[in-house]
Coordinates of C-alpha atoms and ligand atoms in Angstrom, one line a residue:
Chain A
M1 CA -10.3 99.1 30.8
S2 CA -11.9 96.4 30.8
T3 CA -13.0 94.5 34.4
S4 CA -15.5 92.3 33.1
S5 CA -14.1 88.9 31.7
S6 CA -12.1 85.9 33.3
L7 CA -8.2 85.8 32.3
L8 CA -7.2 83.7 34.8
N9 CA -9.2 81.0 36.5
I10 CA -8.0 78.6 39.0
Q11 CA -10.3 75.3 40.3
G12 CA -9.5 72.7 42.7
L13 CA -5.9 73.7 43.1
D14 CA -4.2 71.1 45.3
K15 CA -0.2 70.4 44.4
S16 CA 2.0 68.8 47.4
F17 CA 5.5 68.1 47.5
Q18 CA 6.8 64.8 47.9
T19 CA 10.1 63.9 49.8
E20 CA 12.2 61.8 51.3
Q21 CA 10.6 60.9 54.7
Q22 CA 7.2 62.7 53.9
S23 CA 5.0 64.7 51.4
V24 CA 4.0 68.4 52.2
Q25 CA 0.4 69.6 50.8
A26 CA 1.2 73.5 49.7
L27 CA -2.0 74.2 48.6
R28 CA -5.7 72.5 49.1
Q29 CA -8.6 73.5 47.5
I30 CA -7.5 76.8 46.5
E31 CA -10.0 78.4 43.8
L32 CA -9.5 82.0 42.2
D33 CA -10.5 84.2 39.2
V34 CA -8.9 87.4 37.9
K35 CA -10.9 89.4 35.7
E36 CA -8.8 91.1 32.3
G37 CA -6.8 94.1 33.9
E38 CA -7.5 93.7 37.8
F39 CA -4.7 93.7 40.2
V40 CA -5.3 91.2 42.9
T41 CA -2.7 90.9 45.7
V42 CA -1.7 87.3 47.5
I43 CA -0.7 87.9 51.8
G44 CA -0.3 84.9 54.0
P45 CA 2.3 84.0 56.4
S46 CA 5.5 82.5 55.3
G47 CA 5.5 78.6 54.4
C48 CA 1.9 79.4 52.5
G49 CA 1.8 78.4 50.0
K50 CA 2.3 81.8 48.1
S51 CA 5.6 81.2 45.4
T52 CA 3.8 77.6 44.7
L53 CA 1.0 78.8 43.4
L54 CA 2.3 81.6 41.6
R55 CA 5.0 80.1 39.9
I56 CA 2.4 76.4 39.2
I57 CA 0.2 79.7 37.4
A58 CA 4.1 80.7 35.7
G59 CA 4.2 77.0 34.6
L60 CA 7.2 76.9 36.4
D61 CA 5.9 74.0 38.8
T62 CA 3.7 71.4 37.5
G63 CA 2.9 67.7 38.9
Y64 CA -0.9 68.9 40.3
E65 CA -4.3 68.2 40.0
G66 CA -7.1 70.9 39.8
S67 CA -7.4 73.4 36.7
V68 CA -5.3 76.4 36.0
K69 CA -6.9 78.4 32.8
L70 CA -5.0 81.1 31.1
G71 CA -7.6 82.3 28.6
G72 CA -9.7 79.4 28.8
Q73 CA -6.1 77.5 28.0
P74 CA -4.4 74.9 30.5
I75 CA -1.2 76.4 31.1
T76 CA 0.9 73.8 30.0
G77 CA 4.2 75.8 30.6
P78 CA 6.7 78.9 30.8
G79 CA 5.5 81.6 28.3
I80 CA 5.6 85.2 27.7
D81 CA 2.2 85.5 28.2
K82 CA 2.9 85.1 31.1
G83 CA 5.3 87.9 32.4
F84 CA 7.1 86.7 36.7
I85 CA 9.1 89.1 38.8
F86 CA 11.2 87.5 41.5
Q87 CA 11.9 88.3 44.7
E88 CA 15.6 89.1 43.6
P89 CA 15.9 91.2 40.4
R90 CA 17.9 88.4 38.9
L91 CA 19.5 90.9 36.0
F92 CA 21.7 89.0 33.6
P93 CA 25.3 90.4 34.6
W94 CA 27.0 90.9 31.8
L95 CA 24.3 92.7 29.6
T96 CA 23.9 96.6 30.3
V97 CA 20.7 97.4 31.5
E98 CA 19.0 97.8 28.1
K99 CA 20.1 94.3 26.9
N100 CA 18.4 93.1 29.9
I101 CA 15.6 94.5 29.1
A102 CA 15.6 93.0 24.6
A103 CA 17.4 89.8 27.5
D104 CA 17.1 87.0 23.3
L105 CA 16.0 90.2 21.8
S106 CA 17.7 92.1 19.3
L107 CA 18.0 95.9 19.5
R108 CA 18.6 96.2 16.4
D109 CA 15.2 95.2 15.7
K110 CA 13.7 98.7 15.1
D111 CA 10.3 98.2 16.8
V112 CA 12.4 96.0 19.9
R113 CA 14.5 99.2 20.2
R114 CA 11.8 101.9 20.3
R115 CA 10.1 99.2 22.6
V116 CA 13.1 99.4 25.3
D117 CA 12.8 103.3 25.3
E118 CA 9.4 103.9 26.1
L119 CA 10.0 100.9 29.1
I120 CA 12.9 102.8 29.9
E121 CA 11.0 105.7 30.5
L122 CA 8.3 103.9 31.7
V123 CA 9.9 102.3 34.4
K124 CA 12.0 106.1 35.3
L125 CA 16.2 104.6 34.3
K126 CA 16.5 106.9 31.1
G127 CA 19.8 107.7 31.6
F128 CA 21.4 104.4 32.7
E129 CA 20.5 102.2 29.2
Q130 CA 23.5 101.7 29.2
A131 CA 25.5 100.7 33.0
Y132 CA 25.7 97.5 33.9
P133 CA 23.4 96.1 37.0
K134 CA 26.5 96.0 39.1
A135 CA 25.7 99.9 39.5
L136 CA 22.2 99.4 40.1
S137 CA 20.3 100.1 42.9
G138 CA 17.8 96.8 44.7
G139 CA 15.0 99.4 43.5
M140 CA 16.6 99.9 40.4
A141 CA 17.3 96.7 38.9
Q142 CA 14.1 95.6 40.1
R143 CA 12.4 98.2 38.4
V144 CA 15.1 96.7 35.3
A145 CA 13.0 93.3 35.9
I146 CA 9.6 94.8 35.3
A147 CA 10.8 96.9 31.5
R148 CA 12.4 93.1 30.5
A149 CA 8.2 90.9 31.9
L150 CA 6.7 94.3 30.5
L151 CA 8.8 93.9 27.0
R152 CA 7.2 90.5 26.1
N153 CA 3.1 92.0 26.8
P154 CA 2.0 89.9 28.7
R155 CA -0.9 88.6 29.4
I156 CA -0.5 88.6 33.0
L157 CA 2.0 89.8 35.2
L158 CA 2.7 87.5 38.5
L159 CA 5.0 89.0 41.5
D160 CA 6.5 87.5 44.3
E161 CA 7.1 89.6 47.0
P162 CA 9.2 91.4 44.2
F163 CA 9.7 94.5 47.1
G164 CA 10.8 92.4 50.1
A165 CA 13.8 92.6 50.1
L166 CA 14.1 96.5 49.6
D167 CA 14.4 98.9 52.2
A168 CA 10.8 101.5 53.1
F169 CA 11.4 104.3 51.5
T170 CA 13.0 102.9 48.5
R171 CA 9.7 99.6 48.6
A172 CA 6.5 103.3 48.3
H173 CA 8.4 105.2 45.7
M174 CA 8.7 101.1 44.1
Q175 CA 4.6 100.8 44.7
E176 CA 4.3 104.0 42.4
V177 CA 6.4 103.4 40.1
L178 CA 4.3 100.0 39.2
L179 CA 0.7 102.1 39.8
D180 CA 1.8 103.4 38.0
I181 CA 2.7 101.0 35.3
W182 CA -0.8 98.8 35.9
E183 CA -2.4 102.3 35.7
R184 CA -1.6 103.2 32.7
N185 CA -0.8 99.7 30.3
G186 CA -4.0 98.3 31.9
T187 CA -2.0 94.6 33.2
T188 CA -3.7 92.2 33.9
M189 CA -1.2 91.2 38.1
I190 CA -1.5 89.2 40.2
L191 CA 1.2 90.2 44.0
V192 CA 2.7 88.4 46.6
T193 CA 4.1 89.9 49.3
H194 CA 3.3 89.5 53.1
D195 CA 3.0 93.2 54.0
I196 CA -1.0 94.3 54.6
D197 CA -0.7 98.3 53.5
E198 CA 1.3 97.1 50.7
A199 CA -2.0 94.4 49.6
V200 CA -4.2 97.5 50.4
F201 CA -2.1 99.4 49.1
L202 CA -2.2 97.7 45.4
G203 CA -4.7 95.9 44.7
N204 CA -7.8 95.5 44.0
R205 CA -8.4 92.6 45.4
I206 CA -6.4 90.8 48.9
I207 CA -6.3 87.3 48.9
I208 CA -5.6 85.3 52.0
L209 CA -3.7 82.1 52.3
K210 CA -3.1 80.4 55.9
P211 CA -1.0 77.5 56.2
R212 CA -0.5 73.9 56.3
P213 CA -1.5 73.4 53.8
G214 CA -2.3 75.9 52.0
E215 CA -5.4 77.0 51.2
I216 CA -7.8 79.8 50.5
R217 CA -9.0 81.8 54.8
G218 CA -10.4 84.5 53.4
R219 CA -11.1 87.7 50.7
V220 CA -11.0 90.6 51.3
T221 CA -12.1 93.6 47.8
V222 CA -10.9 97.3 48.5
D223 CA -12.9 99.5 46.7
L224 CA -10.9 102.6 47.0
P225 CA -10.2 105.1 44.5
Y226 CA -6.2 105.2 43.8
P227 CA -4.6 107.1 44.2
R228 CA -4.8 105.4 47.9
K229 CA -3.0 107.3 51.0
K230 CA -2.1 104.5 53.2
S231 CA -3.2 107.7 56.3
S232 CA -6.9 107.8 55.2
A233 CA -9.5 106.4 57.5
G234 CA -10.1 104.2 54.6
F235 CA -6.5 102.8 53.7
Q236 CA -7.0 101.3 57.2
E237 CA -10.5 100.8 57.6
F238 CA -9.7 97.8 55.1
R239 CA -6.1 97.7 56.6
Y240 CA -8.2 96.3 59.8
K241 CA -10.0 94.1 57.8
V242 CA -7.1 92.1 56.5
L243 CA -5.8 92.2 60.0
N244 CA -9.4 90.5 62.4
E245 CA -8.6 88.3 58.8
F246 CA -5.2 87.3 59.7
E247 CA -6.3 86.8 64.2
R248 CA -9.1 84.2 62.4
I249 CA -6.2 82.7 61.2
D250 CA -3.8 82.8 64.2
E251 CA -7.2 81.1 67.1
L252 CA -7.4 78.5 64.5
A253 CA -3.9 78.0 63.4
F254 CA -3.7 78.1 68.5
G255 CA -6.8 75.5 68.4
E256 CA -5.3 73.6 65.6
A257 CA -1.6 73.8 68.4
G258 CA -4.3 73.1 71.2
A259 CA -6.0 70.5 69.9
G260 CA -2.9 68.5 70.0
I261 CA -1.6 68.9 73.9
Chain B
M1 CA 15.0 109.1 42.4
R2 CA 16.7 109.9 45.2
E3 CA 17.9 106.1 45.5
Q4 CA 19.7 107.0 42.1
A5 CA 21.7 109.7 43.3
H6 CA 24.9 107.3 44.5
T7 CA 25.4 105.7 41.5
L8 CA 26.0 107.5 38.6
P9 CA 28.5 105.9 35.9
S10 CA 31.4 109.6 36.3
G11 CA 31.1 108.6 40.2
T12 CA 32.2 105.1 39.4
L13 CA 34.7 105.9 37.0
T14 CA 36.6 108.3 39.8
A15 CA 37.1 105.4 41.6
Q16 CA 38.2 102.9 39.5
R17 CA 40.6 105.5 37.7
R18 CA 41.5 105.6 41.2
R19 CA 42.0 102.4 41.6
V20 CA 44.1 102.4 39.7
R21 CA 46.5 104.9 41.0
T22 CA 46.7 103.7 44.0
G23 CA 47.6 100.5 42.4
S24 CA 50.7 101.4 40.2
G25 CA 51.8 103.9 43.0
G26 CA 51.8 100.3 45.2
F27 CA 53.3 98.6 42.6
G28 CA 56.5 100.3 41.5
R29 CA 57.6 100.4 45.5
H30 CA 56.4 96.0 45.5
F31 CA 58.5 95.9 42.0
L32 CA 61.4 97.5 44.6
V33 CA 61.2 95.4 47.6
A34 CA 60.9 91.9 44.9
A35 CA 63.8 92.5 43.2
L36 CA 66.1 93.1 46.1
L37 CA 66.4 89.4 47.0
P38 CA 67.7 89.1 43.1
A39 CA 70.1 91.6 43.0
I40 CA 72.1 90.5 46.2
I41 CA 72.4 86.9 44.9
L42 CA 73.7 88.6 41.5
V43 CA 76.0 90.0 43.0
V44 CA 77.5 87.7 45.4
W45 CA 76.3 84.6 42.3
Q46 CA 79.2 86.9 39.6
W47 CA 81.3 87.5 43.0
A48 CA 81.5 84.0 43.3
G49 CA 82.2 83.5 39.5
S50 CA 85.1 85.5 38.5
T51 CA 86.8 84.5 41.9
G52 CA 86.5 81.1 40.7
R53 CA 85.1 79.9 43.7
V54 CA 82.1 77.8 41.3
S55 CA 82.8 76.5 38.1
P56 CA 82.1 78.3 35.0
L57 CA 81.4 73.9 33.9
L58 CA 78.5 73.8 36.7
L59 CA 77.1 77.5 37.8
P60 CA 78.4 79.7 34.6
S61 CA 78.4 84.0 35.7
P62 CA 75.7 86.2 35.1
L63 CA 77.9 88.0 33.2
A64 CA 78.7 85.1 30.9
I65 CA 74.4 84.5 30.8
G66 CA 74.4 87.7 30.0
E67 CA 76.9 87.7 26.9
A68 CA 75.3 84.5 25.9
F69 CA 72.1 85.7 25.2
V70 CA 73.9 88.7 23.5
R71 CA 75.8 86.6 21.2
L72 CA 72.7 84.2 20.4
S73 CA 70.4 86.9 19.9
L74 CA 73.2 89.4 17.3
S75 CA 72.9 85.6 15.0
G76 CA 69.2 85.0 15.2
E77 CA 69.7 82.3 16.4
L78 CA 67.5 83.0 19.4
F79 CA 64.7 84.3 18.0
I80 CA 65.0 80.9 16.1
Q81 CA 64.7 79.0 17.4
L82 CA 61.9 81.0 20.8
W83 CA 59.9 81.5 17.3
H84 CA 60.2 77.6 16.1
S85 CA 59.0 76.9 20.6
L86 CA 56.4 79.2 20.2
V87 CA 54.6 78.0 17.1
R88 CA 55.3 74.3 18.8
A89 CA 53.3 75.1 21.9
S90 CA 50.8 77.0 20.4
T91 CA 49.8 74.8 18.0
G92 CA 49.5 72.3 20.5
V93 CA 47.6 74.9 23.0
F94 CA 44.9 75.4 20.1
Y95 CA 44.4 71.4 19.5
G96 CA 44.0 70.8 23.3
S97 CA 41.5 73.4 23.9
L98 CA 39.7 72.8 21.4
A99 CA 39.2 69.5 22.5
A100 CA 38.6 70.6 24.9
L101 CA 36.5 73.4 24.3
L102 CA 34.6 70.4 22.0
L103 CA 34.2 68.0 24.6
G104 CA 34.1 69.8 27.5
G105 CA 31.5 71.7 26.6
I106 CA 29.5 68.7 25.6
V107 CA 29.7 67.1 28.2
G108 CA 28.6 70.8 30.7
L109 CA 26.0 70.2 28.2
S110 CA 24.4 67.0 28.0
R111 CA 23.9 64.6 30.8
T112 CA 24.1 61.4 28.7
V113 CA 28.0 62.6 27.2
R114 CA 29.3 63.1 31.2
K115 CA 27.9 59.8 32.4
L116 CA 29.3 58.5 30.1
V117 CA 32.7 59.7 29.1
D118 CA 33.6 61.7 32.0
P119 CA 34.3 59.6 34.3
S120 CA 37.5 58.5 32.5
L121 CA 38.5 61.9 31.6
Q122 CA 38.8 61.8 35.0
L123 CA 41.2 59.1 36.1
L124 CA 43.0 59.8 32.5
R125 CA 43.4 63.6 33.9
L126 CA 45.3 62.3 36.9
T127 CA 48.1 60.5 35.0
P128 CA 50.8 62.9 34.7
S129 CA 52.3 64.3 31.3
L130 CA 56.1 62.4 32.3
A131 CA 54.4 59.6 32.2
T132 CA 52.5 60.2 29.4
A133 CA 55.3 61.4 27.9
P134 CA 57.5 58.2 26.8
I135 CA 53.9 56.6 25.7
I136 CA 52.9 59.3 22.9
I137 CA 56.4 59.6 21.7
L138 CA 56.1 55.3 21.3
W139 CA 53.1 55.5 19.2
F140 CA 54.0 59.2 17.0
G141 CA 57.4 59.3 17.1
F142 CA 60.5 61.1 17.2
G143 CA 58.4 63.2 14.6
E144 CA 57.0 66.5 15.0
T145 CA 53.5 65.1 15.8
S146 CA 54.1 63.3 19.1
K147 CA 55.5 66.7 20.7
I148 CA 52.4 68.8 19.4
V149 CA 50.2 65.8 21.4
I150 CA 52.4 65.6 24.1
I151 CA 51.9 69.8 24.4
G152 CA 47.4 69.6 23.5
F153 CA 47.3 66.8 25.8
G154 CA 48.8 68.6 29.2
A155 CA 46.7 71.7 27.4
F156 CA 43.7 69.5 27.5
F157 CA 42.7 69.1 31.4
P158 CA 43.1 72.3 33.3
L159 CA 39.9 73.6 30.2
Y160 CA 38.5 71.0 29.6
M161 CA 37.6 71.3 33.9
S162 CA 36.5 74.1 34.1
M163 CA 34.5 73.8 30.7
V164 CA 32.9 71.2 32.6
Q165 CA 31.3 72.5 35.9
S166 CA 32.0 75.6 34.7
I167 CA 28.6 75.3 32.9
L168 CA 27.1 73.0 35.5
G169 CA 27.6 76.0 37.9
V170 CA 26.1 78.5 35.3
D171 CA 22.7 79.9 38.6
S172 CA 20.1 77.6 38.3
K173 CA 17.9 81.5 38.9
L174 CA 19.3 82.2 35.7
T175 CA 18.0 79.6 34.2
E176 CA 14.7 79.7 35.4
V177 CA 14.4 83.3 33.9
T178 CA 15.8 81.7 30.2
R179 CA 12.6 79.3 31.1
V180 CA 10.0 82.0 31.6
L181 CA 11.1 84.4 28.6
A182 CA 10.8 81.4 26.7
F183 CA 14.7 81.6 25.4
G184 CA 15.3 79.9 22.1
R185 CA 18.3 76.8 22.6
G186 CA 20.5 79.5 20.5
K187 CA 19.6 81.8 22.8
Q188 CA 19.9 80.0 26.0
L189 CA 23.9 79.6 24.8
T190 CA 24.4 82.8 23.0
R191 CA 23.3 85.3 26.2
L192 CA 23.3 83.3 29.0
V193 CA 25.2 79.5 29.6
L194 CA 28.9 80.8 27.8
P195 CA 28.5 84.7 29.4
A196 CA 28.5 82.9 33.1
A197 CA 30.9 80.2 31.7
L198 CA 33.1 82.7 31.1
P199 CA 34.7 83.4 33.8
G200 CA 35.8 79.7 34.8
I201 CA 36.4 79.0 30.8
L202 CA 38.8 81.7 30.8
S203 CA 41.4 80.9 33.6
G204 CA 40.5 76.9 32.5
L205 CA 42.4 78.6 29.8
R206 CA 45.5 80.5 31.8
L207 CA 45.8 76.8 32.9
S208 CA 46.2 74.9 29.9
I209 CA 48.5 78.3 28.3
A210 CA 50.6 77.2 31.2
Y211 CA 50.6 73.5 31.2
G212 CA 50.6 73.7 27.2
W213 CA 54.4 75.2 28.2
L214 CA 55.4 72.8 30.5
G215 CA 55.2 69.7 28.5
L216 CA 56.5 72.4 25.7
V217 CA 59.4 72.1 27.4
V218 CA 58.9 68.1 27.8
A219 CA 58.5 67.5 24.4
E220 CA 61.3 69.2 23.2
L221 CA 64.0 68.6 25.9
L222 CA 62.9 64.4 24.7
G223 CA 64.6 64.7 21.9
S224 CA 64.3 67.4 18.9
Q225 CA 66.3 69.6 16.3
S226 CA 64.3 72.7 16.5
G227 CA 62.7 74.9 20.0
I228 CA 64.7 76.9 23.0
G229 CA 65.5 73.3 23.8
Y230 CA 66.3 72.1 21.8
L231 CA 69.2 74.7 22.4
M232 CA 69.4 73.1 25.8
S233 CA 69.9 69.8 24.7
H234 CA 72.5 71.0 22.0
A235 CA 73.7 73.4 24.5
Q236 CA 74.4 70.5 27.7
T237 CA 75.8 68.0 25.1
N238 CA 79.3 71.0 23.2
S239 CA 79.8 72.3 27.7
Q240 CA 77.9 75.0 27.3
P241 CA 76.2 75.7 30.8
E242 CA 75.6 79.9 29.6
V243 CA 73.6 78.7 27.3
I244 CA 71.3 76.1 29.4
F245 CA 70.6 78.9 31.4
V246 CA 69.5 81.7 28.9
G247 CA 67.0 79.1 27.8
V248 CA 65.8 78.2 31.7
I249 CA 65.3 82.1 32.1
I250 CA 63.6 82.4 28.7
F251 CA 61.3 79.3 29.2
A252 CA 60.5 81.4 32.6
V253 CA 60.3 84.9 31.0
M254 CA 57.7 84.0 28.2
G255 CA 56.2 81.9 30.3
K256 CA 55.1 84.8 32.3
L257 CA 54.6 87.4 29.3
I258 CA 51.8 84.9 27.9
D259 CA 51.0 84.4 31.6
L260 CA 50.0 88.4 31.7
F261 CA 48.5 88.4 28.0
V262 CA 45.5 86.1 28.3
V263 CA 45.5 88.0 32.0
T264 CA 44.7 91.2 29.9
I265 CA 42.7 89.7 27.6
E266 CA 40.2 87.9 30.5
R267 CA 40.5 91.7 32.2
R268 CA 39.2 92.6 28.8
L269 CA 35.9 90.6 28.8
L270 CA 34.8 90.0 31.7
R271 CA 34.4 94.2 32.6
W272 CA 31.2 93.2 33.4
R273 CA 32.5 91.4 36.1
D274 CA 35.1 93.8 37.1
S275 CA 34.7 96.9 37.3
F276 CA 32.7 97.6 39.9
T277 CA 34.3 94.2 42.5
G278 CA 36.8 97.1 43.8
N279 CA 37.3 97.6 47.2
Ligands
ADP301 N1 11.0 72.7 45.6 C1 10.0 72.6 46.5 N2 10.5 70.4 47.2 C2 9.6 70.6 48.4 N3 8.6 71.5 49.6 C3 8.4 72.6 49.1 C4 9.4 73.3 47.4 N4 8.9 74.1 47.7 C5 7.9 74.4 48.4 N5 8.0 73.3 49.7 C6 6.7 73.9 50.7 O1 6.1 73.9 50.9 C7 4.5 75.0 51.0 C8 5.2 76.0 50.7 O2 5.9 77.1 49.9 P1 6.2 78.6 50.0 O3 4.8 78.0 48.1 O4 7.8 79.0 48.9 O5 5.5 79.0 50.3 P2 5.7 81.2 50.7 O6 6.6 81.2 49.5 O7 4.2 81.8 51.2 O8 6.4 81.8 51.8 C9 6.2 74.8 52.5 O9 5.5 74.4 52.8 C10 7.9 74.4 51.5 O10 8.6 74.2 52.4
MG302 MG1 7.5 82.5 49.1

């Protein structure tokens, strides 16, 4: 796994939304460089622009200022080189598991068939190829969505609070599945979460965002070896580091509110 | 794998079977209860007829209607006229729904065409078909064409409406998925828009067929040389009220049978949706 060359480069990114009465600045002066094969987690309270950041990288949101480049090329729109996992699995309810993974591709194509079978194995859904989404649990459905994105061999996988709707046990299981995929495939990942444990458990690097306007408030490099144990002293140390950054944000927010009184 | 144990496909199959069984048991009892009132009415009706309390010219007795039914069936007359009606209705519904699918599809997919065409069609939709029938006859004469147009006109709107609505109602979250996966225009239609719109299209089609059937009655009663409606107006001029009643019953029973047929097809095509919405 090469972790030397830069894959995603963001410089001076500003994004604001115009609503009827006002303009909301969602992101301000974001600087981020993600290297090939890295696993970056982005954490911050709700409304701090996490989804907006991911959507811009995915090419779903345009109309920003600054430069966002993937592999040196400016991002002009969505494409299969940028995989996206939403909080909800968003499967096509009329397609079976394997057809959902194939999506616009045909399973009659031998190459697609083989890759889909491999991915079903990878996300541990063997035996459910013919099931419809209605029959799946939340965790299984999200694994189908991950397989669907991976089939396109994306250069980067963007995950927007992918396990936020799952119960704690399923979430822990999904985190392990995702790490397993990352270690086998080496796909570069950016995962957005508001769960500190999740951010520390998964990331090489944690980006901490603060709201109003969304800005990067801290960066923590997690140099713990995988697999990580959530109960270990090293893990707790990084947890506290991130928590500390959050407390700084709280003080800041409190200070601003105080100044207003 | 903990979370998989309770969602094995075999478990859901038995659940489905159980649902069907209790459903049919309930159906038998329901049917008996529902048939009670018509049975009482039939008995009283027959009694009133055979004792001469009601004139057979106004209300022929059930037995007389049954006799007429057997006579018309044996002579083959009933089936010939029913065949004419069915061909006529199918032709009208076919053209009407084809136009609805095409126009509704274009209006649903193109914002420009929608702004241009939809308001006018909405106005036309609110015109009762009984009111438009004389105009259609004025333009197309008393021949077969005007009948097809009346039926087609009735069948057009329900399907057109649901076509437009269901295309516009495609889940924008899924549309976003097709953007992320970079679907081509064709796949966008066949893998997203059509399947997503299918439930709406089918229920629109069901309404369209019902309206087409209504149009058939209007068209045939307004003057026709064949069909069940012809049989009825012919019987009217020849004072054969029992034949009129046979016609009414045929219209009702056929309408119900056709509806059942469409519902069956609907179930088949929407298995992905129905299989787990029980309880
Ligand atoms: N489409 C939009 N129109 C207007 N405002 C938006 C839109 N999307 C996001 N915002 C605003 O931008 C800010 C960041 O939103 P978002 O990126 O969804 O935050 P997060 O994902 O961190 O919860 C919020 O204040 C939100 O109200
Ligand atoms: Mg969000």
